[in-house]
Coordinates of C-alpha atoms in Angstrom, one line a residue:
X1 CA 0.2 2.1 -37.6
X2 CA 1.5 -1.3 -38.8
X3 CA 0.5 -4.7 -37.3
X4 CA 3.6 -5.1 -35.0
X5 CA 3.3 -1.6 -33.2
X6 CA -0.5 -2.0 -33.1
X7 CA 0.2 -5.6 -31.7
X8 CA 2.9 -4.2 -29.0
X9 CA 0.8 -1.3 -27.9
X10 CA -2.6 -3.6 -27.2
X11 CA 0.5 -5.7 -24.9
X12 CA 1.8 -2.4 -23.1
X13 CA -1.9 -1.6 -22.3
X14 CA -3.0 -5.7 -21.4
X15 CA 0.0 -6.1 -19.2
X16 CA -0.4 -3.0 -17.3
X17 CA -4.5 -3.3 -17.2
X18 CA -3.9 -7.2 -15.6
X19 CA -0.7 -6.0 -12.9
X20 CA -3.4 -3.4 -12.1
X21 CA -6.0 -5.8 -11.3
X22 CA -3.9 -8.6 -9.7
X23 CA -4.9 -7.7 -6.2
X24 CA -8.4 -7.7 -6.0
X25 CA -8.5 -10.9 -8.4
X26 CA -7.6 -12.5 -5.3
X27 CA -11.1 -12.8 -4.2
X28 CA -11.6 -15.4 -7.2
X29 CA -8.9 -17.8 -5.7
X30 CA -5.1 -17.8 -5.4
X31 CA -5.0 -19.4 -8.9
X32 CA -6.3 -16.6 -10.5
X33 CA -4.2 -14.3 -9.5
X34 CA -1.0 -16.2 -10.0
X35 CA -2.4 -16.4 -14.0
X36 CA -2.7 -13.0 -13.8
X37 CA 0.2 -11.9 -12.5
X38 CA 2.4 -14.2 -14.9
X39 CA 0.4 -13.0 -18.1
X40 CA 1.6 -9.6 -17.2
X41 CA 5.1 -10.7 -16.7
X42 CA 4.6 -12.2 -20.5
X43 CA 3.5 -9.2 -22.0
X44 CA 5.6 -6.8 -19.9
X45 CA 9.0 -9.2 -21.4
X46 CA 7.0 -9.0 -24.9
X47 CA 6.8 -5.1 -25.2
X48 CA 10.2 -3.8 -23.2
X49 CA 12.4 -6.8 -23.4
X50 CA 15.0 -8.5 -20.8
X51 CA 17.3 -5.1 -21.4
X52 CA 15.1 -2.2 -20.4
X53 CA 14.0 -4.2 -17.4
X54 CA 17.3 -5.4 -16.5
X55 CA 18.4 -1.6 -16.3
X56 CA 15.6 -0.4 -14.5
X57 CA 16.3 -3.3 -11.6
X58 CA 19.8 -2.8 -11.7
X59 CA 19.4 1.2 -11.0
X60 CA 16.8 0.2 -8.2
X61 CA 19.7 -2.2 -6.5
X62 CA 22.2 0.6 -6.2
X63 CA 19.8 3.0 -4.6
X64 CA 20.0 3.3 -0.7
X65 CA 16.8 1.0 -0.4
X66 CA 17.8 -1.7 -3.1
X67 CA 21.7 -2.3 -1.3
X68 CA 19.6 -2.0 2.3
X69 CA 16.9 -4.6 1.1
X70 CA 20.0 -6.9 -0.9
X71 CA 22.0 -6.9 2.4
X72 CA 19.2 -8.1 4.4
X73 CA 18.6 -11.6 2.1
X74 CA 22.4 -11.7 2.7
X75 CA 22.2 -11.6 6.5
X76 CA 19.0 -14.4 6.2
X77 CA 21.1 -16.7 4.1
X78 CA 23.4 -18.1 7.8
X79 CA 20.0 -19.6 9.1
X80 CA 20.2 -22.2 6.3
X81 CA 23.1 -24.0 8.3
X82 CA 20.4 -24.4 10.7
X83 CA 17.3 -25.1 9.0
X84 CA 16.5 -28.8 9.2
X85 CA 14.7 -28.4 5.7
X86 CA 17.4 -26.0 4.1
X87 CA 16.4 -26.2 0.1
X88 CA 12.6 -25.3 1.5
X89 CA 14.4 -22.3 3.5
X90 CA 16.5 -21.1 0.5
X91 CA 13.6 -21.2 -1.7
X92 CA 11.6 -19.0 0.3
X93 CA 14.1 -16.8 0.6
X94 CA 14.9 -16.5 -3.1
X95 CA 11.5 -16.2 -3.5
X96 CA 11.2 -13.0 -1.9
X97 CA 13.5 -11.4 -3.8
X98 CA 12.2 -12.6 -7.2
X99 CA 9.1 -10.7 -6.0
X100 CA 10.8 -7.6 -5.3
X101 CA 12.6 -7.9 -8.6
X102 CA 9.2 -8.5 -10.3
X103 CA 8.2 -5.2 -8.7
X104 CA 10.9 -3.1 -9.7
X105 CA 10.6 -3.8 -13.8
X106 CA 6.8 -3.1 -13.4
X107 CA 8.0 0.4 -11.5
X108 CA 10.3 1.0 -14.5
X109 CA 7.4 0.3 -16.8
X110 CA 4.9 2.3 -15.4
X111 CA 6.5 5.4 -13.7
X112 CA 7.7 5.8 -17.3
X113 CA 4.2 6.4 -19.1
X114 CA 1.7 8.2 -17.8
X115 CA -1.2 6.4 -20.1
X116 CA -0.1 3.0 -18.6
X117 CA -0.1 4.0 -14.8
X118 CA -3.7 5.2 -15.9
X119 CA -4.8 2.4 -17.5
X120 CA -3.5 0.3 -14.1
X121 CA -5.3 2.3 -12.0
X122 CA -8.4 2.0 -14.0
X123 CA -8.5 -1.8 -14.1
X124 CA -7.6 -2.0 -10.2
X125 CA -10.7 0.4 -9.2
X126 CA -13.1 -1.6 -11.7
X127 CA -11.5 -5.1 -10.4
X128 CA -12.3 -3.7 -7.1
X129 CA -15.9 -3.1 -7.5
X130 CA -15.9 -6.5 -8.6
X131 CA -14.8 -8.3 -6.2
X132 CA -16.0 -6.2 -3.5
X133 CA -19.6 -7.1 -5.0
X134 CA -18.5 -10.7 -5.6
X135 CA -17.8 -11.2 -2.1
X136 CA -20.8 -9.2 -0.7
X137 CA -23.0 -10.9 -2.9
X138 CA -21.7 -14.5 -1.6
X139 CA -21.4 -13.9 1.9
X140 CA -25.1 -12.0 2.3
X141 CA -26.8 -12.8 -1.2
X142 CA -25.5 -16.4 -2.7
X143 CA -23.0 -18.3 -1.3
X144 CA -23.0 -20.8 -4.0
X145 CA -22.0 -18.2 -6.1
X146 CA -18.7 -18.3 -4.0
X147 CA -18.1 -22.4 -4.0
X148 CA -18.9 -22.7 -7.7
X149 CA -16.0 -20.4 -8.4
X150 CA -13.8 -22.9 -6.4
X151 CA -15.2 -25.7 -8.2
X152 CA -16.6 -26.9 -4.9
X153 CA -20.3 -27.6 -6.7
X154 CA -23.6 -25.8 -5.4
X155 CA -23.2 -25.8 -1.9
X156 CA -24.9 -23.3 0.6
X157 CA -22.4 -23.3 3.2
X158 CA -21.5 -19.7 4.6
X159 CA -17.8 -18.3 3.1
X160 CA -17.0 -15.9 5.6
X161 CA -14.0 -17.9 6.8
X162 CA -12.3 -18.3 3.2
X163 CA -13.0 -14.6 2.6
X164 CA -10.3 -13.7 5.3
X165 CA -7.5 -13.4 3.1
X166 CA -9.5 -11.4 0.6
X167 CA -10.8 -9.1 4.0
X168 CA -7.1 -9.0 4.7
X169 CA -6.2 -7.1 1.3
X170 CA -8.4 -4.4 2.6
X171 CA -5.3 -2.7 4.1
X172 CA -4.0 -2.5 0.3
X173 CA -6.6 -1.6 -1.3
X174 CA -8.3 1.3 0.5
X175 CA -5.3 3.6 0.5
X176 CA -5.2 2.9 -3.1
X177 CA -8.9 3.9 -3.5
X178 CA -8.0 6.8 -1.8
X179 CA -5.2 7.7 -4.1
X180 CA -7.3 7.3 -7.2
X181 CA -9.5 9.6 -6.1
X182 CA -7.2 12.2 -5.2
X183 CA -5.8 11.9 -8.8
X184 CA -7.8 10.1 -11.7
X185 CA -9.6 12.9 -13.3
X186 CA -11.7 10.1 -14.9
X187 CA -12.9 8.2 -12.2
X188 CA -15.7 10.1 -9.5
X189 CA -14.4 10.3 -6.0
X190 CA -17.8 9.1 -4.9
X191 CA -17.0 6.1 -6.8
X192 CA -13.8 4.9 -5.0
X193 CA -15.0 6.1 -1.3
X194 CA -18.2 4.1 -2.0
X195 CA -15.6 1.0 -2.5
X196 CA -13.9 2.0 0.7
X197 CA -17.1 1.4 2.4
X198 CA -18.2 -1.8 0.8
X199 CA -14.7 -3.1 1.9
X200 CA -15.2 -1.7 5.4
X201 CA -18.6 -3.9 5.3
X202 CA -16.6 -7.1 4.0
X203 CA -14.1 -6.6 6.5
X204 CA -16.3 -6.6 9.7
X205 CA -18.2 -9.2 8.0
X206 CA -15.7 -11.7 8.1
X207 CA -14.9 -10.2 11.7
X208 CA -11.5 -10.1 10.5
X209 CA -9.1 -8.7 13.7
X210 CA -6.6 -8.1 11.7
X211 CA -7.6 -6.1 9.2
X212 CA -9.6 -4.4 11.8
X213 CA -6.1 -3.7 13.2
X214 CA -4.3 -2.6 9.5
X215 CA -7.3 -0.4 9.1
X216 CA -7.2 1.2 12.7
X217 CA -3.0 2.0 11.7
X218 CA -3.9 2.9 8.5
X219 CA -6.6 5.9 10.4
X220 CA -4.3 6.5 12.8
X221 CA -1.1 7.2 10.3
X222 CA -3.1 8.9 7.8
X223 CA -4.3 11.1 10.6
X224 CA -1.4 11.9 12.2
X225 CA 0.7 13.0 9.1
X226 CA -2.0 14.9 7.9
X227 CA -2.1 17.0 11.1
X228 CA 1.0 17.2 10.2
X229 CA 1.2 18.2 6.9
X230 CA 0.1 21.4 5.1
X231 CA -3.4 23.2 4.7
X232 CA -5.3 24.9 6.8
X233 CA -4.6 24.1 10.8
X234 CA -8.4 23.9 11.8
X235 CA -8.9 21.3 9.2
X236 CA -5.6 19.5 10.3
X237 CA -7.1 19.6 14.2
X238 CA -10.7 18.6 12.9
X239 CA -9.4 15.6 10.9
X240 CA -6.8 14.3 14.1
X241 CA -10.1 14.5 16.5
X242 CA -12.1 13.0 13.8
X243 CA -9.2 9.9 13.6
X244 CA -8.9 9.6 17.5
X245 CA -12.8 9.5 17.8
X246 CA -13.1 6.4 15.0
X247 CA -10.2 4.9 16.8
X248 CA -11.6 4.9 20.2
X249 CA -14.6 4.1 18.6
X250 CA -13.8 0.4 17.4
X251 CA -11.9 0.0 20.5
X252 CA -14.5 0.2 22.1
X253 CA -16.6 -2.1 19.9
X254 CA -13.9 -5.0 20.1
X255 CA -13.9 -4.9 24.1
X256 CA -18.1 -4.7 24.2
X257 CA -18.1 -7.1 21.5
X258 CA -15.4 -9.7 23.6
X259 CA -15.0 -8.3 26.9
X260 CA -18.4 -10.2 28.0
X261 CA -17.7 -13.4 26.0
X262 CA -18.2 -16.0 28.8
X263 CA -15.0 -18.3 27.6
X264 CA -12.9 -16.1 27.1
X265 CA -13.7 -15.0 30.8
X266 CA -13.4 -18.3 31.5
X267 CA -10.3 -18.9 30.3
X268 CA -8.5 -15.6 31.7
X269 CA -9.9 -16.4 35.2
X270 CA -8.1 -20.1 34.9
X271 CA -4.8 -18.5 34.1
X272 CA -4.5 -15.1 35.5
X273 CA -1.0 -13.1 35.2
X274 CA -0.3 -15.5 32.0
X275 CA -1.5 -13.2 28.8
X276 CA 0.4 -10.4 28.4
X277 CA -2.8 -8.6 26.4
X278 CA -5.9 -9.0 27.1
X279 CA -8.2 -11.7 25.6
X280 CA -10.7 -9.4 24.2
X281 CA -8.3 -7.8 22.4
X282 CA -5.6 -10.5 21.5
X283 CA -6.9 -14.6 22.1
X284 CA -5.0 -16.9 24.3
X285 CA -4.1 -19.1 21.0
X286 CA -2.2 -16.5 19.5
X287 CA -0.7 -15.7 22.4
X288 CA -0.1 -18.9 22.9
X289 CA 1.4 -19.3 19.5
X290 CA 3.6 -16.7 20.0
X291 CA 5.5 -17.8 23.3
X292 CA 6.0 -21.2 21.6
X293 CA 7.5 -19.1 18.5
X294 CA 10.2 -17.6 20.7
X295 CA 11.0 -19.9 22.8
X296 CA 11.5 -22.2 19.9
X297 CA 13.7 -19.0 18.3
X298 CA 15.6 -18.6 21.4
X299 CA 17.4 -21.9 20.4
X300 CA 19.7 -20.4 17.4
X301 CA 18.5 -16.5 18.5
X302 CA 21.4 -14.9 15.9
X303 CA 20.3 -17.0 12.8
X304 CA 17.3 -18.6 13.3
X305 CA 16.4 -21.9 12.9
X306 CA 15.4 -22.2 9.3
X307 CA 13.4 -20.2 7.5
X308 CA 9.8 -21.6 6.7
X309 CA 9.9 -24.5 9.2
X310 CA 9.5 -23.3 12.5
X311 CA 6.0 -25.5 12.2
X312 CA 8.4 -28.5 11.4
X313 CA 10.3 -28.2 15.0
X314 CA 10.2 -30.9 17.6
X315 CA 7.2 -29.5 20.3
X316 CA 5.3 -27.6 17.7
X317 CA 3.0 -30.3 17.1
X318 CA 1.8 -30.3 20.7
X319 CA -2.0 -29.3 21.4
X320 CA -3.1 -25.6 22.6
X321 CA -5.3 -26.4 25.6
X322 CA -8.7 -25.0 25.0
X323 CA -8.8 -25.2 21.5
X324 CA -10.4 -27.8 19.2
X325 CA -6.6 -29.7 18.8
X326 CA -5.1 -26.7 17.3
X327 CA -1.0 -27.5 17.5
X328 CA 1.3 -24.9 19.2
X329 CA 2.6 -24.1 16.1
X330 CA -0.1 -24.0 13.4
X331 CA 1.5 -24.1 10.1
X332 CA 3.5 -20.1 11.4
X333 CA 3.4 -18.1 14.2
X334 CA 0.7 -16.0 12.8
X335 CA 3.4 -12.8 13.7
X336 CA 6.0 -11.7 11.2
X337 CA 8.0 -10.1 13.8
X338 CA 8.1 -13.1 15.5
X339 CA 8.7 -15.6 13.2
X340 CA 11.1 -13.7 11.4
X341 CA 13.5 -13.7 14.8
X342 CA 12.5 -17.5 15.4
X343 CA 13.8 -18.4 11.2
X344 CA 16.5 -15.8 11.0
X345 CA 17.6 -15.0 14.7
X346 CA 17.8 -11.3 15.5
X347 CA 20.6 -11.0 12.8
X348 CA 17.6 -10.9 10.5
X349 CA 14.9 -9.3 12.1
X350 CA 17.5 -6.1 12.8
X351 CA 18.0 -5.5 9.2
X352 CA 14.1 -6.0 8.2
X353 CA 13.4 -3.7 10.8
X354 CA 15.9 -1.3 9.4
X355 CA 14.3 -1.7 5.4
X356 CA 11.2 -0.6 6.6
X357 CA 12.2 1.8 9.0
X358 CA 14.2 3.3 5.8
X359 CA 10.7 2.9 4.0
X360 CA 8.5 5.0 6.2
X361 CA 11.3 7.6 6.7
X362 CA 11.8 8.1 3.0
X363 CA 8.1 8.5 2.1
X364 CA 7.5 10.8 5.1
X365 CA 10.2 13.2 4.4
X366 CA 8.7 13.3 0.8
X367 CA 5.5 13.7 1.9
X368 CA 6.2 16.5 4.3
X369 CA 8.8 18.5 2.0
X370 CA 6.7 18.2 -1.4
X371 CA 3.0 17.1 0.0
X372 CA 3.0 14.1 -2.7
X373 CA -0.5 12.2 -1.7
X374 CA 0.9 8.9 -3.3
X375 CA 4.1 9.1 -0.6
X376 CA 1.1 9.2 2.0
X377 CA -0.6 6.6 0.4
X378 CA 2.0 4.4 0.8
X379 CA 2.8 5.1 4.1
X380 CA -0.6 4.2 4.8
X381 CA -0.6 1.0 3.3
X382 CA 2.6 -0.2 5.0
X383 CA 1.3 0.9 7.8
X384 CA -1.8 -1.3 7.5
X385 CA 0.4 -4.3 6.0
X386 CA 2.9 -4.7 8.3
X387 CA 0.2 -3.9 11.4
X388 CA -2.2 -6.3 10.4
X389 CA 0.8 -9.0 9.4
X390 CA 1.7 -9.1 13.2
X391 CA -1.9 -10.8 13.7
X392 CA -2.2 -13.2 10.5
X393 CA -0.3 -14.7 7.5
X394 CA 3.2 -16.1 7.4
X395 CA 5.5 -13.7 6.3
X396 CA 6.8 -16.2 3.4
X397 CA 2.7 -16.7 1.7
X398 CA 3.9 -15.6 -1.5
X399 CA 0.5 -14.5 -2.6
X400 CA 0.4 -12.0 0.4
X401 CA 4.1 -10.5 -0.6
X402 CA 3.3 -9.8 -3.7
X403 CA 0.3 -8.1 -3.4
X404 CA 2.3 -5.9 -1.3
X405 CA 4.4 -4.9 -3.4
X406 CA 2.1 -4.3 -5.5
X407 CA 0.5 -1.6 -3.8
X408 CA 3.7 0.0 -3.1
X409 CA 4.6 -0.2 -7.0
X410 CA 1.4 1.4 -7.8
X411 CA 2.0 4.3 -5.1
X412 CA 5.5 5.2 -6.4
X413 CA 5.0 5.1 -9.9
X414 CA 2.7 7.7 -9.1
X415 CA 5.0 10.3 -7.8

């Protein structure tokens, strides 16, 4: 083999091993992941060039999905008329769609050779164990362990709070444990459901609702369509009970845990009839949050008001009452559903819904009519993204996008 092969093949390998590890890198800091995300771009363009990539994005744009997905920036380009910050709207916008685009050359890549779909789900099961032991280790163990990674010095302060974004990938990461299991010959089972565990712990650890509530979707849709599917139907019925029980399990837990919590009582006796859910189940400052969100929406409901500044709108800097001076609109509406009506009207929010509508359709007829595990897999991880994103980061957070379609580029390159 002569140097420049040998050189180009080490790059194939690197840039799949690092787009395979991107995700759980997160736990190391947003920084880290960006690096490694745009040194696999570099050796991705090194190995295939801009023409193989160009052709595999352009074949991906005239599918069903890509022309659905390509209308929908389209239909959230009228809201920058609106938007009192419209260069900050467009660049979020355009954002999105580099991501997407990112996504679909690694697909191309990777669906291409099986060695180097390996090879990425090798590094992101390794990655995982070591972050998931990173984080355990720092919130139970060593929290200066955590700090000194973000160059914060030696400091014994507890990190649960700053693990929350980490604890939110769970809903990515688990079904993808669960796929490698089902089909890397190389890697024990027991391995990646040991993982799934240990992120279970981090998750309630950093009593992260959210997650809580992408993990509860991701049991209830895995469940579900495997009652659904084929094999054996005492095993389908055992596995649906088994789902509702853990379901109605954690339930439970989150009203025992918060239905006795003496504010919160406090505060739902002070203003009875206002919450639409329960306290114990949503809080009042999301709730809160949320009302503000449409009723600042409802003032350009066809196109929004500008994507990415909602928090930017006259009002939003008002105080929620019973909160430590937390404003009505706290940087986003902490709902994607919401705050992408509020930034792009219902214009917008129709043709999102209709993508991923499109999305679960698509992988559910494939998973019905040829029992693919990945097509599962990635049902399940929508599920838990786009469940858990109705409780917690803006829909524009780059980092949180990406990782998402991440996942989903890992799950269909496996088919």
């Amino acid at each position: 083999m002569s140097l420049r092969k040998f050189i180009l093949f080490d790059a194939e390998k690197a840039s799949a091993a690092l787009f395979g590890m991107a995700i759980p890198s997160l736990v190391f800091g947003r920084v880290v992941f960006a690096v490694t995300i745009i040194l696999s771009c570099v050796f991705l363009v090194y190995v295939r060039s801009w023409r193989p990539i160009y052709c595999d994005i352009k074949a991906h744009s005239k599918k069903t999905l890509g022309l659905l997905i390509l209308f929908t920036f389209f239909m959230w380009l009228p809201n920058l008329f609106n938007s009192s910050f419209p260069l900050r709207s467009f660049e979020a916008v355009f954002r999105s769609l580099c991501l997407i685009i990112i996504a679909c050359g690694f697909h191309g890549f990777l669906a291409k050779d099986h060695l180097l779909l390996k090879i990425s789900f090798n590094s992101f099961v390794i990655m995982s164990g070591i972050s998931v032991g990173f984080a355990l280790i720092s919130i139970y163990v060593l929290p200066e362990l955590f700090w000194s990674f973000r160059l914060q010095g030696w400091l014994n302060e507890p990190v649960g709070i700053k693990l929350k974004g980490f604890s939110a990938l769970s809903v990515l990461i688990m079904p993808l444990l669960i796929l490698t299991a089902l089909q890397l010959k190389n890697l024990s089972p027991i391995y990646s459901i040991a993982l799934i565990i240990l992120f279970l712990i981090v998750v309630f650890s950093t009593y992260n609702r959210s997650a809580i509530a992408g993990v509860l979707a991701i049991i209830l849709v895995i469940g579900f369509l495997y009652s659904f599917g084929r094999g054996r139907a005492l095993y389908r019925m055992i596995g649906l009970i088994l789902v509702l029980c853990v379901f109605s399990l954690i339930i439970y837990w989150l009203w025992t845990s918060r239905g006795s919590l003496g504010e919160l009582q406090k505060i739902a006796a002070s203003s009875e009839g206002k919450w639409l859910f329960p306290l114990w189940l949503i809080d009042h400052e999301r709730q809160t949050i949320w009302s503000a969100a449409i009723k600042f929406g409802l003032e350009a409901p066809f196109f929004g008001i500008g994507v990415n500044t909602i928090n930017f709108v006259p009002g939003a800097e008002l105080f929620i009452e019973n909160t430590n001076y937390l404003p009505l609109i706290p940087a986003h509406p902490h709902n994607w559903a919401i705050e992408i009506f509020s930034e792009t009207g219902v214009v917008g929010l129709f043709f999102l819904f209709l993508v991923i509508v499109f999305m679960f359709g698509q992988a559910f007829f494939k998973w019905k009519n040829d029992g693919e595990w990945a097509c599962l897999m990635a049902i399940a991880l929508m599920a838990g993204y786009w469940v858990s994103g109705l409780f917690n980061f803006s829909y524009w957070s780059a980092w949180w996008q990406l990782s998402y379609f991440i996942a989903l580029t890992l799950c269909y390159a496996s088919i």
